[in-house]
Amino acid sequence: MITVAVDCMGGDHGPQVTLPACTQFLEQHPEAALVLVGLPEALQGFSHPRATLVTVTEVVTMDDPLEVALRKKKDSSMRVAIQQVKDGAAQAAVSAGNTGALMAISRYILKTMDGIERPAIAGQIPNATGGATTVLDLGANVDCTAEHLLQFAVMGSALVSVLTNQESPSVGLLNIGEEVIKGNEVIKKAGELLRNAAKSGDLNFVGNVEGNDIFKGTAEIVVCDGFVGNVALKTSEGLASMIGNFLKAEFSKNIFTKMAAIAAYTVLTALKNRVDHRRYNGAALLGLRGLVFKSHGSADVLAFSNALNRAYDAARNNLLDRVQVRIAHAAPLLAASDATQ
Amino acid sequence: MITVAVDCMGGDHGPQVTLPACTQFLEQHPEAALVLVGLPEALQGFSHPRATLVTVTEVVTMDDPLEVALRKKKDSSMRVAIQQVKDGAAQAAVSAGNTGALMAISRYILKTMDGIERPAIAGQIPNATGGATTVLDLGANVDCTAEHLLQFAVMGSALVSVLTNQESPSVGLLNIGEEVIKGNEVIKKAGELLRNAAKSGDLNFVGNVEGNDIFKGTAEIVVCDGFVGNVALKTSEGLASMIGNFLKAEFSKNIFTKMAAIAAYTVLTALKNRVDHRRYNGAALLGLRGLVFKSHGSADVLAFSNALNRAYDAARNNLLDRVQVRIAHAAPLLAASDATQ
């Protein structure tokens, strides 16, 4: 049986969202178990035959500095949830809490895989092909070297390769132009490392891609610095939500537009499904010796249960070992790039 | 009479787009004149009482390295168009060509204003308030210091202040979280400089904003590094175009969806207008001693003529002098930040 540990206190809404999502998840997956981690008063009253409750005394807040989250709050719901994975009591952990703290604690407790200096957050963004583009890093690392970007490419490639059962998914480097002369120094050097990796057959690198390529689906994996990735993700969410709100307001303007909305119902529902980032909630923290998934802080019940599903699927499909094998296979490549530092 | 110089060879479509846009512009503005700069064969046949033709022998291409564009192609349409501004033959120049080259040549020929080390590209992105957020830099500077970001804030504030006739428009710093501890070292230091500027009353700095705030309209001006700004812009364009294509495909699926499209026509048109980035085409190169506007490379006739309109409005409203006055006013602030370097 697969068990997922849940930080029930994380996110903008905390237990209000996480607990109903846990119930929903348990109903949908009769083979799964959960470890719910939270303050006693939050977990009080929750009961399910496949749920274990673990109470803690602390919660990591959104504005806790890393040092506080990591060194002072040793009994936080976030840390204890990750510890479940380390101890083998769970095969994956999910949190909607402070991203920086989640990354730091995960790294501290679980450690990184060989050849990986920095774990990255890999999320999926729906694209025009009807599928999704895997983008990393989405915010774990705000100052990346070219070598880190190469590591992200290897990890992202391993992840997508495992999830989609293909040998060599395509990788693009997020840049401000397709030409190799574009970008800052780090990006230019990363392009060099990635082109070398492509020559040696280690990566299916398709070259520079631009922001719009994320939605075109030009490459299955798009690699970028965490600052850039986070801005791209949130900018897209902002635009999608502006368009959603705009359509809602315009279609409810008067009786004619309301009738039009009824007529257009199937199309509008299809659009909503296509751009609804809740469907893709649950980003993988890649490069760790354990599975950790980050939910969007503002996740609602549907979104948070999708993050739980994602963690469950990853654990069930043995994602960790399979990614580790692929990263080990790329070890000479990563070591070579490191030597050029 | 206001005269705008046009690089007719720039952009993905060159004269095919720029010449019809010039004709359209001249028809719309009986008080305006144009200087059309291009290869003789491209300009051949164009004639208008308020248009002057200037022929050149070279064209800057999209993949010309900066050195080539700047040092070798001294008779390029881009350079000669900018030279018109320097010489006083035109009050503004517009090009849809290579952004890096446009910036380098503009800077070389026109020079920067006092206190400004690096010019920035300031563009407008439509937001949920029905107006637009001014974002800079959109791609001129791919490696910014905190001091550069402060300069962008001052320039953006001056631009919006002049365009909207208000004393102190709000400025946000694009980051990956609202908390002051978020971001990389450059961003944290820029936050400090901006908070100091706010304390001294020089800037209406509202703090960190995230990608989605661009579309919420949380701040009138959003300041960021050119790499990040360019990715944010292109990511939004990519998503908007994916949604547009999706709606088009879904609404033309069958007779029922086609009827629904007719019913929803007004709403869909309103949406199209709201997110159509062609309406906002024409980004200002700020910080130069002359007005230069950058059109999107893929601009069509409508988009390119909007860029011409924007340049014309800026020249007519004496934007250059007014921005210069405001930057001069902020001189002590900029000098102080420089001293801390």
XYZ file of C-alpha atoms in Angstrom:
682
model
C 0.000 0.000 0.000
C 1.215 3.461 -0.926
C 1.137 6.068 1.834
C 1.328 9.813 1.283
C 2.226 12.208 4.105
C 0.286 15.490 4.084
C 1.298 18.806 5.658
C -2.249 19.770 6.627
C -1.303 23.238 7.890
C 0.309 24.621 4.701
C -1.226 26.933 2.125
C -3.438 29.986 2.295
C -6.402 28.009 3.622
C -4.717 25.297 5.721
C -6.889 22.482 7.120
C -10.053 24.021 5.627
C -8.782 22.877 2.240
C -6.347 20.079 3.042
C -8.705 17.964 5.180
C -11.615 17.814 2.700
C -9.058 17.086 -0.040
C -7.662 14.225 2.042
C -11.138 12.746 2.484
C -11.783 13.047 -1.231
C -8.446 11.431 -2.037
C -9.057 8.483 0.293
C -12.473 7.889 -1.249
C -11.005 7.939 -4.762
C -8.103 5.634 -3.980
C -9.172 2.583 -1.959
C -5.592 1.300 -2.128
C -3.969 4.404 -0.666
C -3.259 5.559 2.859
C -2.464 8.998 4.259
C -0.480 10.352 7.171
C -2.058 13.660 8.166
C 0.337 15.981 9.969
C -0.968 19.056 11.782
C -1.756 20.862 15.006
C -3.982 18.802 17.341
C -6.873 21.293 17.155
C -6.756 21.213 13.345
C -6.819 17.435 13.034
C -9.372 16.949 15.784
C -12.420 15.118 14.524
C -10.774 13.761 11.385
C -10.976 10.035 11.222
C -10.609 7.458 8.473
C -9.542 3.813 8.591
C -6.690 4.512 6.153
C -5.536 7.745 7.751
C -2.945 8.090 10.504
C -2.888 11.361 12.437
C 0.419 12.821 13.564
C 0.205 15.939 15.703
C 2.847 18.639 15.885
C 3.340 21.852 17.842
C 4.489 24.244 15.127
C 3.589 25.595 11.707
C 5.902 27.174 9.121
C 4.351 30.457 7.990
C 4.638 32.080 4.575
C 7.019 34.757 5.844
C 9.228 32.643 8.075
C 12.855 33.138 7.070
C 14.525 29.902 5.963
C 16.644 29.716 9.105
C 13.584 29.858 11.329
C 11.725 27.211 9.311
C 14.785 24.978 9.193
C 16.541 25.448 12.531
C 13.934 26.674 15.000
C 10.685 24.997 14.049
C 11.831 21.399 14.326
C 8.337 20.189 15.114
C 6.566 21.869 12.226
C 3.884 20.067 10.202
C 6.014 20.554 7.081
C 9.138 19.038 8.557
C 7.384 16.145 10.226
C 5.564 15.311 6.968
C 8.890 15.119 5.135
C 10.393 13.106 7.956
C 7.695 10.470 7.293
C 9.236 9.953 3.867
C 12.743 9.750 5.278
C 11.599 7.204 7.875
C 9.809 5.102 5.282
C 6.418 5.660 6.906
C 5.290 7.370 3.677
C 6.442 7.124 0.058
C 5.755 10.775 -0.757
C 4.966 14.056 1.018
C 2.729 16.934 -0.083
C 2.691 20.517 1.208
C 1.089 23.783 0.095
C 3.333 25.765 2.438
C 6.217 28.207 1.994
C 8.152 27.018 -1.065
C 11.584 28.102 0.119
C 11.110 26.410 3.461
C 9.763 23.236 1.848
C 12.787 23.045 -0.418
C 15.279 23.761 2.375
C 13.746 21.270 4.795
C 13.371 18.585 2.098
C 16.964 19.026 1.116
C 18.162 18.957 4.686
C 16.231 15.842 5.622
C 16.210 13.830 2.409
C 19.496 15.009 0.801
C 20.067 15.333 -2.937
C 20.813 12.566 -5.415
C 24.400 12.049 -6.576
C 25.389 14.602 -9.209
C 22.616 17.025 -8.244
C 23.622 20.122 -6.293
C 20.276 21.818 -6.204
C 16.846 20.269 -6.339
C 14.361 21.969 -8.631
C 10.609 22.377 -8.750
C 9.118 20.870 -11.891
C 5.559 21.770 -12.778
C 3.308 21.212 -15.735
C 1.766 24.007 -17.789
C -0.996 23.091 -20.257
C -0.010 23.729 -23.867
C -1.624 24.002 -27.300
C -0.968 20.350 -28.141
C -3.563 19.390 -25.519
C -0.789 18.084 -23.293
C 1.467 19.973 -20.915
C 4.964 21.397 -20.934
C 7.102 20.459 -17.947
C 8.874 23.585 -16.720
C 11.673 23.671 -14.152
C 12.789 25.361 -11.994
C 9.598 27.081 -10.851
C 11.051 28.886 -7.877
C 13.382 26.818 -5.738
C 16.600 28.385 -7.004
C 16.771 32.106 -7.631
C 20.447 32.236 -8.621
C 21.406 29.422 -10.941
C 24.683 28.612 -12.649
C 24.863 27.057 -16.113
C 25.706 23.738 -14.448
C 22.531 23.901 -12.386
C 20.502 24.451 -15.545
C 22.135 21.386 -17.093
C 21.200 19.390 -13.995
C 17.624 20.638 -14.315
C 17.601 19.476 -17.928
C 18.745 16.008 -16.929
C 16.209 15.788 -14.079
C 13.348 17.127 -16.178
C 14.205 14.786 -18.994
C 14.272 11.851 -16.578
C 10.909 12.849 -15.102
C 9.115 13.223 -18.425
C 10.786 10.142 -19.825
C 9.386 8.107 -16.935
C 5.931 9.727 -16.953
C 5.414 9.410 -20.713
C 7.397 6.241 -21.373
C 9.703 7.660 -23.999
C 13.443 7.457 -24.260
C 14.398 11.055 -24.963
C 11.830 13.809 -24.541
C 12.766 17.177 -26.047
C 14.379 19.851 -23.869
C 14.433 23.607 -24.568
C 16.338 26.364 -22.776
C 14.184 29.368 -21.895
C 15.775 32.448 -23.400
C 14.841 35.804 -24.890
C 15.527 34.729 -28.472
C 16.184 31.575 -30.446
C 19.659 32.606 -31.571
C 22.593 31.190 -29.600
C 24.001 34.696 -29.064
C 20.933 35.713 -27.026
C 20.696 35.880 -23.263
C 22.926 36.610 -20.311
C 26.239 34.887 -19.589
C 24.725 32.069 -17.535
C 22.209 31.248 -20.243
C 24.782 31.322 -23.014
C 27.015 28.947 -21.096
C 24.059 26.691 -20.262
C 23.270 26.592 -23.987
C 26.828 25.418 -24.634
C 26.612 22.668 -22.015
C 23.254 21.541 -23.366
C 24.486 21.491 -26.964
C 27.424 19.336 -25.860
C 25.037 17.017 -24.049
C 22.965 16.749 -27.223
C 26.045 15.937 -29.305
C 27.018 13.164 -26.954
C 23.460 11.819 -27.177
C 22.694 12.380 -23.508
C 19.879 14.861 -23.999
C 17.423 15.641 -26.763
C 18.178 19.383 -26.636
C 16.238 21.376 -29.216
C 17.832 24.761 -28.500
C 16.607 28.049 -27.093
C 12.891 28.552 -26.677
C 10.997 31.722 -25.753
C 8.177 32.360 -23.312
C 5.471 31.695 -25.897
C 6.975 28.279 -26.688
C 5.859 27.050 -23.267
C 2.292 27.270 -24.584
C 3.103 26.152 -28.097
C 4.608 22.981 -26.715
C 7.784 23.441 -28.772
C 9.741 21.369 -26.253
C 8.396 18.844 -23.755
C 10.693 20.202 -21.070
C 11.608 23.870 -20.619
C 14.566 24.644 -18.380
C 15.043 27.978 -16.591
C 16.257 29.703 -13.452
C 13.738 29.542 -10.595
C 13.165 33.276 -10.560
C 12.294 33.357 -14.248
C 10.213 30.173 -14.046
C 8.213 31.484 -11.126
C 7.489 34.777 -12.869
C 6.464 32.948 -16.066
C 4.136 30.657 -14.133
C 2.484 33.393 -12.097
C 2.201 35.697 -15.093
C 0.336 32.960 -16.962
C -1.925 32.316 -13.996
C -2.627 36.025 -13.769
C -3.558 36.283 -17.435
C -5.691 33.120 -17.358
C -7.567 34.388 -14.352
C -8.031 37.846 -15.906
C -9.521 36.251 -19.023
C -11.728 33.978 -16.927
C -13.056 36.876 -14.870
C -13.532 38.982 -17.965
C -15.608 36.304 -19.700
C -17.679 35.761 -16.559
C -18.412 39.482 -16.250
C -19.152 39.990 -19.947
C -21.411 36.940 -20.230
C -23.472 37.970 -17.220
C -23.979 41.541 -18.420
C -27.546 41.191 -19.679
C -30.168 38.694 -20.806
C -28.680 38.398 -24.304
C -25.153 37.716 -23.146
C -26.532 35.240 -20.583
C -28.287 33.356 -23.368
C -25.084 33.467 -25.381
C -23.248 31.957 -22.424
C -25.713 29.065 -22.369
C -25.215 28.535 -26.092
C -21.458 28.685 -25.679
C -21.464 26.502 -22.566
C -19.579 23.512 -23.978
C -16.890 25.683 -25.521
C -16.449 27.731 -22.356
C -16.241 24.604 -20.228
C -13.636 23.172 -22.575
C -11.635 26.400 -22.332
C -11.891 26.422 -18.575
C -10.602 22.872 -18.405
C -7.804 23.652 -20.773
C -6.390 26.593 -18.841
C -7.423 25.606 -15.326
C -4.127 25.429 -13.483
C -5.799 23.540 -10.645
C -5.805 20.482 -12.906
C -2.037 20.638 -13.040
C -1.488 21.433 -9.387
C 1.292 19.540 -7.644
C 4.836 20.252 -8.711
C 7.588 17.701 -8.110
C 10.684 18.632 -6.088
C 13.229 16.845 -8.255
C 16.719 15.746 -7.322
C 15.964 14.639 -3.758
C 16.279 11.137 -2.338
C 12.574 11.093 -1.633
C 9.354 12.257 -3.289
C 8.034 15.661 -2.251
C 5.274 17.549 -4.042
C 4.489 21.229 -3.713
C 0.899 22.380 -4.030
C 0.055 25.946 -4.982
C -0.453 28.003 -1.819
C -3.861 29.191 -2.954
C -5.044 25.680 -3.856
C -8.694 24.835 -3.249
C -9.965 21.339 -2.467
C -9.933 20.217 -6.102
C -6.435 21.564 -6.676
C -5.018 20.125 -3.469
C -6.474 16.702 -4.135
C -4.842 16.819 -7.571
C -1.505 17.417 -5.851
C -2.227 14.373 -3.669
C -3.052 12.357 -6.797
C 0.183 13.392 -8.403
C 2.246 12.358 -5.380
C 0.373 9.062 -5.225
C 0.903 8.329 -8.934
C 4.583 9.168 -8.653
C 5.054 6.842 -5.691
C 2.996 4.066 -7.299
C 5.030 4.304 -10.509
C 8.259 4.187 -8.603
C 9.263 7.557 -10.007
C 12.083 8.063 -7.555
C 14.102 4.990 -8.514
C 13.480 5.502 -12.196
C 14.616 9.116 -12.133
C 17.611 8.121 -10.048
C 18.631 5.513 -12.637
C 18.464 8.073 -15.412
C 20.409 10.652 -13.457
C 23.061 8.032 -12.637
C 23.250 7.295 -16.353
C 23.960 10.983 -17.001
C 26.601 11.106 -14.258
C 29.600 11.430 -16.622
C 27.864 14.353 -18.350
C 27.160 16.156 -15.075
C 30.683 15.519 -13.795
C 32.173 16.856 -17.028
C 30.150 20.081 -16.799
C 31.236 20.465 -13.196
C 34.869 20.171 -14.161
C 34.533 23.121 -16.520
C 33.351 25.368 -13.678
C 4.790 69.499 -37.694
C 5.889 66.271 -35.997
C 8.011 63.922 -38.103
C 8.569 60.248 -37.308
C 11.442 58.290 -38.887
C 10.586 54.710 -39.816
C 12.968 51.783 -40.257
C 10.989 50.218 -43.105
C 13.171 47.098 -43.337
C 12.804 45.827 -39.748
C 10.563 43.084 -38.451
C 9.563 39.660 -39.718
C 7.661 41.108 -42.675
C 9.649 44.256 -43.510
C 8.226 46.678 -46.098
C 5.192 44.443 -46.721
C 3.929 45.564 -43.326
C 5.738 48.823 -42.661
C 4.753 50.592 -45.912
C 0.979 49.985 -45.684
C 1.194 50.993 -42.004
C 2.942 54.230 -43.029
C 0.199 55.000 -45.548
C -2.463 54.305 -42.935
C -0.669 56.486 -40.402
C -0.349 59.423 -42.804
C -4.038 59.215 -43.642
C -4.996 59.208 -39.967
C -2.727 62.089 -39.005
C -2.958 65.010 -41.450
C -0.542 66.971 -39.250
C 2.211 64.344 -39.269
C 5.098 63.630 -41.581
C 7.237 60.522 -42.000
C 10.801 59.812 -43.053
C 10.836 56.329 -44.586
C 14.235 54.677 -44.449
C 14.928 51.545 -46.498
C 16.602 49.846 -49.432
C 15.861 51.598 -52.747
C 13.994 48.599 -54.178
C 11.799 48.400 -51.073
C 10.805 52.068 -51.092
C 10.369 52.247 -54.858
C 6.885 53.329 -55.791
C 6.002 54.759 -52.372
C 5.011 58.351 -52.592
C 3.130 60.740 -50.333
C 3.300 64.534 -50.007
C 4.195 64.230 -46.325
C 6.696 61.400 -46.701
C 10.416 61.773 -47.329
C 12.270 58.719 -48.628
C 15.820 58.033 -47.473
C 17.562 55.112 -49.108
C 20.265 53.006 -47.511
C 22.455 50.112 -48.593
C 22.207 47.792 -45.583
C 19.742 46.045 -43.294
C 20.323 44.766 -39.770
C 19.087 41.166 -39.599
C 17.610 39.383 -36.596
C 20.742 37.327 -36.014
C 23.384 39.986 -36.613
C 25.693 40.157 -33.605
C 25.672 43.569 -31.904
C 29.165 44.402 -33.176
C 28.120 43.828 -36.770
C 24.955 45.890 -36.428
C 26.805 48.669 -34.653
C 30.259 48.813 -36.241
C 29.942 47.273 -39.691
C 26.519 48.209 -40.974
C 26.847 51.969 -40.747
C 24.371 52.529 -43.535
C 21.597 50.313 -42.170
C 17.958 51.401 -42.274
C 17.839 51.102 -38.483
C 20.836 53.304 -37.874
C 19.888 55.922 -40.441
C 16.361 56.140 -38.985
C 17.811 56.832 -35.530
C 20.267 59.314 -37.023
C 17.245 61.311 -38.267
C 16.289 61.880 -34.634
C 19.815 62.861 -33.670
C 19.955 65.315 -36.594
C 16.593 66.839 -35.739
C 15.028 65.726 -39.021
C 12.582 63.613 -37.014
C 11.264 63.798 -33.445
C 11.005 60.032 -32.968
C 12.100 56.796 -34.670
C 10.286 53.456 -34.930
C 11.751 50.051 -35.773
C 10.502 46.460 -35.631
C 14.038 45.125 -36.048
C 16.511 43.285 -33.824
C 15.954 44.601 -30.273
C 19.543 44.315 -29.109
C 20.822 46.134 -32.178
C 18.166 48.837 -31.872
C 19.130 49.464 -28.279
C 22.880 49.468 -28.977
C 22.620 51.776 -31.969
C 20.188 54.128 -30.213
C 22.478 54.341 -27.243
C 25.529 54.911 -29.399
C 23.954 57.636 -31.488
C 21.597 59.362 -29.062
C 23.443 58.750 -25.741
C 21.711 58.269 -22.400
C 20.261 60.958 -20.151
C 22.240 62.099 -17.120
C 21.943 59.627 -14.268
C 20.860 56.759 -16.505
C 23.439 54.084 -17.267
C 21.246 51.773 -19.238
C 18.190 52.582 -21.277
C 15.248 50.226 -20.824
C 12.344 49.078 -22.940
C 9.000 50.025 -21.424
C 5.890 48.378 -22.795
C 2.263 48.243 -21.803
C 0.404 45.069 -20.897
C -3.411 45.237 -20.643
C -4.670 44.556 -17.122
C -7.917 43.731 -15.340
C -8.655 47.374 -14.518
C -9.285 47.980 -18.227
C -6.070 49.964 -18.441
C -2.524 48.735 -18.863
C 0.470 48.030 -16.644
C 3.730 49.587 -17.808
C 6.475 46.992 -17.525
C 10.193 47.637 -17.888
C 12.698 46.370 -18.827
C 11.250 44.122 -21.536
C 14.521 42.857 -22.929
C 17.189 45.514 -23.389
C 19.253 44.532 -20.352
C 19.764 40.892 -19.508
C 22.066 41.457 -16.511
C 20.836 44.245 -14.254
C 22.182 45.569 -10.980
C 19.936 46.881 -8.217
C 20.909 50.415 -9.263
C 19.713 49.750 -12.798
C 16.373 48.576 -11.448
C 16.065 51.794 -9.440
C 16.793 53.779 -12.606
C 14.092 51.802 -14.409
C 11.670 52.676 -11.611
C 12.463 56.375 -11.958
C 12.159 56.288 -15.765
C 8.951 54.233 -15.726
C 7.448 56.497 -13.112
C 8.362 59.561 -15.191
C 6.837 57.999 -18.325
C 3.536 57.038 -16.720
C 3.369 60.285 -14.806
C 3.601 62.198 -18.086
C 1.234 59.922 -20.021
C -1.479 59.870 -17.355
C -0.983 63.321 -15.855
C -0.478 62.207 -12.296
C 2.229 63.114 -9.850
C 3.281 59.774 -8.489
C 2.097 56.590 -10.169
C 2.620 53.384 -8.180
C 5.707 51.255 -8.773
C 6.104 47.551 -7.937
C 9.213 45.367 -8.036
C 8.664 42.060 -9.821
C 9.629 39.271 -7.464
C 8.687 35.704 -6.590
C 6.870 36.653 -3.424
C 5.555 39.713 -1.657
C 7.788 39.346 1.384
C 10.950 41.478 1.469
C 13.093 38.390 2.112
C 12.141 36.905 -1.264
C 14.232 36.940 -4.419
C 17.874 36.872 -5.377
C 20.514 39.264 -4.088
C 20.003 41.861 -6.822
C 16.263 41.959 -6.220
C 16.630 42.221 -2.453
C 19.028 45.125 -2.830
C 16.770 46.792 -5.396
C 13.916 46.455 -2.895
C 16.036 48.281 -0.338
C 16.881 51.111 -2.754
C 13.228 51.433 -3.752
C 12.031 51.490 -0.148
C 14.526 54.264 0.574
C 13.280 56.179 -2.453
C 9.727 55.779 -1.169
C 10.717 57.058 2.277
C 12.286 60.149 0.786
C 9.130 60.720 -1.252
C 10.848 60.259 -4.607
C 8.886 57.232 -5.713
C 5.488 55.780 -4.927
C 6.913 52.293 -4.329
C 4.253 49.774 -3.278
C 6.610 46.835 -2.687
C 7.171 43.486 -4.306
C 4.639 42.272 -6.831
C 4.364 38.859 -8.483
C 3.763 37.826 -12.089
C -0.014 37.743 -11.683
C -0.012 41.312 -10.377
C 0.911 42.531 -13.860
C -2.588 41.513 -14.931
C -4.305 42.512 -11.726
C -2.941 46.018 -12.142
C -1.619 46.073 -8.555
C 0.986 48.659 -9.535
C 0.946 51.026 -12.497
C 4.601 50.350 -13.194
C 6.319 46.990 -12.756
C 10.108 46.981 -12.719
C 12.225 43.955 -13.639
C 15.386 42.734 -15.306
C 15.118 42.580 -19.120
C 15.453 38.817 -19.222
C 12.583 38.307 -16.802
C 10.451 40.998 -18.430
C 10.908 39.522 -21.865
C 9.973 36.037 -20.672
C 6.900 37.401 -18.859
C 5.790 39.307 -21.960
C 6.274 36.426 -24.374
C 4.731 33.926 -21.996
C 1.604 36.090 -21.807
C 1.504 36.464 -25.559
C 1.843 32.706 -25.911
C -1.015 32.022 -23.532
C -3.269 34.678 -25.087
C -2.668 33.261 -28.527
C -3.259 29.684 -27.329
C -6.586 30.737 -25.829
C -7.511 32.648 -28.990
C -6.738 29.681 -31.218
C -8.530 27.307 -28.891
C -11.709 29.397 -28.933
C -11.531 29.723 -32.706
C -11.180 25.959 -33.149
C -13.869 25.068 -30.601
C -16.397 27.573 -31.936
C -15.974 26.349 -35.506
C -16.375 22.683 -34.632
C -19.976 22.207 -35.783
C -23.172 24.047 -36.620
C -24.177 24.408 -32.952
C -20.879 25.857 -31.819
C -20.909 28.172 -34.848
C -24.334 29.466 -33.812
C -23.040 29.879 -30.278
C -20.140 31.923 -31.636
C -22.598 34.262 -33.343
C -24.559 34.623 -30.111
C -21.362 35.265 -28.180
C -19.945 37.603 -30.820
C -19.935 40.810 -28.769
C -18.329 39.136 -25.784
C -15.688 37.427 -27.912
C -14.886 40.676 -29.688
C -14.552 42.433 -26.350
C -12.220 39.710 -25.134
C -10.168 39.886 -28.293
C -9.783 43.625 -27.883
C -8.860 43.275 -24.261
C -6.007 40.815 -24.763
C -4.917 41.839 -28.270
C -1.303 42.812 -27.780
C -1.310 44.535 -31.187
C -3.272 47.354 -29.566
C -0.397 47.959 -27.198
C 2.370 47.555 -29.748
C 5.188 50.079 -29.612
C 7.452 50.002 -26.577
C 9.433 53.078 -25.569
C 13.221 52.956 -25.280
C 13.540 55.036 -22.140
C 16.587 56.903 -20.871
C 17.901 58.079 -24.243
C 18.301 61.670 -25.413
C 15.826 61.021 -28.175
C 12.570 59.115 -28.712
C 12.865 55.604 -30.119
C 10.033 53.067 -30.210
C 10.356 49.342 -30.712
C 7.609 47.493 -32.531
C 7.099 43.771 -32.053
C 9.021 41.896 -34.756
C 5.931 39.965 -35.817
C 3.763 43.105 -36.041
C 1.113 43.235 -38.755
C -0.113 46.467 -40.364
C -2.481 47.299 -37.495
C 0.172 46.639 -34.866
C 2.893 48.561 -36.669
C 0.670 51.562 -37.214
C -0.087 51.517 -33.488
C 3.642 51.727 -32.844
C 3.778 54.733 -35.196
C 0.863 56.290 -33.316
C 2.626 55.814 -30.045
C 5.813 57.459 -31.278
C 3.800 60.311 -32.731
C 1.848 60.867 -29.489
C 5.048 60.808 -27.475
C 6.699 63.399 -29.715
C 3.587 65.562 -29.817
C 3.282 65.523 -26.025
C 6.920 66.409 -25.630
C 7.531 63.226 -23.694
C 11.293 63.476 -23.948
C 11.670 66.800 -22.164
C 9.094 65.934 -19.573
C 10.744 62.622 -18.727
C 14.099 64.359 -18.651
C 12.828 66.904 -16.144
C 11.550 64.167 -13.865
C 14.759 62.184 -14.098
C 16.766 65.332 -13.343
C 14.546 65.826 -10.304
C 15.450 62.324 -9.126
C 19.160 62.935 -9.725
C 20.144 63.053 -6.030
C 18.369 59.746 -5.488
C 20.122 58.072 -8.401
C 23.491 59.489 -7.375
C 23.002 58.239 -3.811
C 22.240 54.708 -4.994
C 25.271 54.787 -7.218
C 27.485 55.765 -4.331
C 26.422 52.633 -2.453
C 27.629 50.387 -5.269
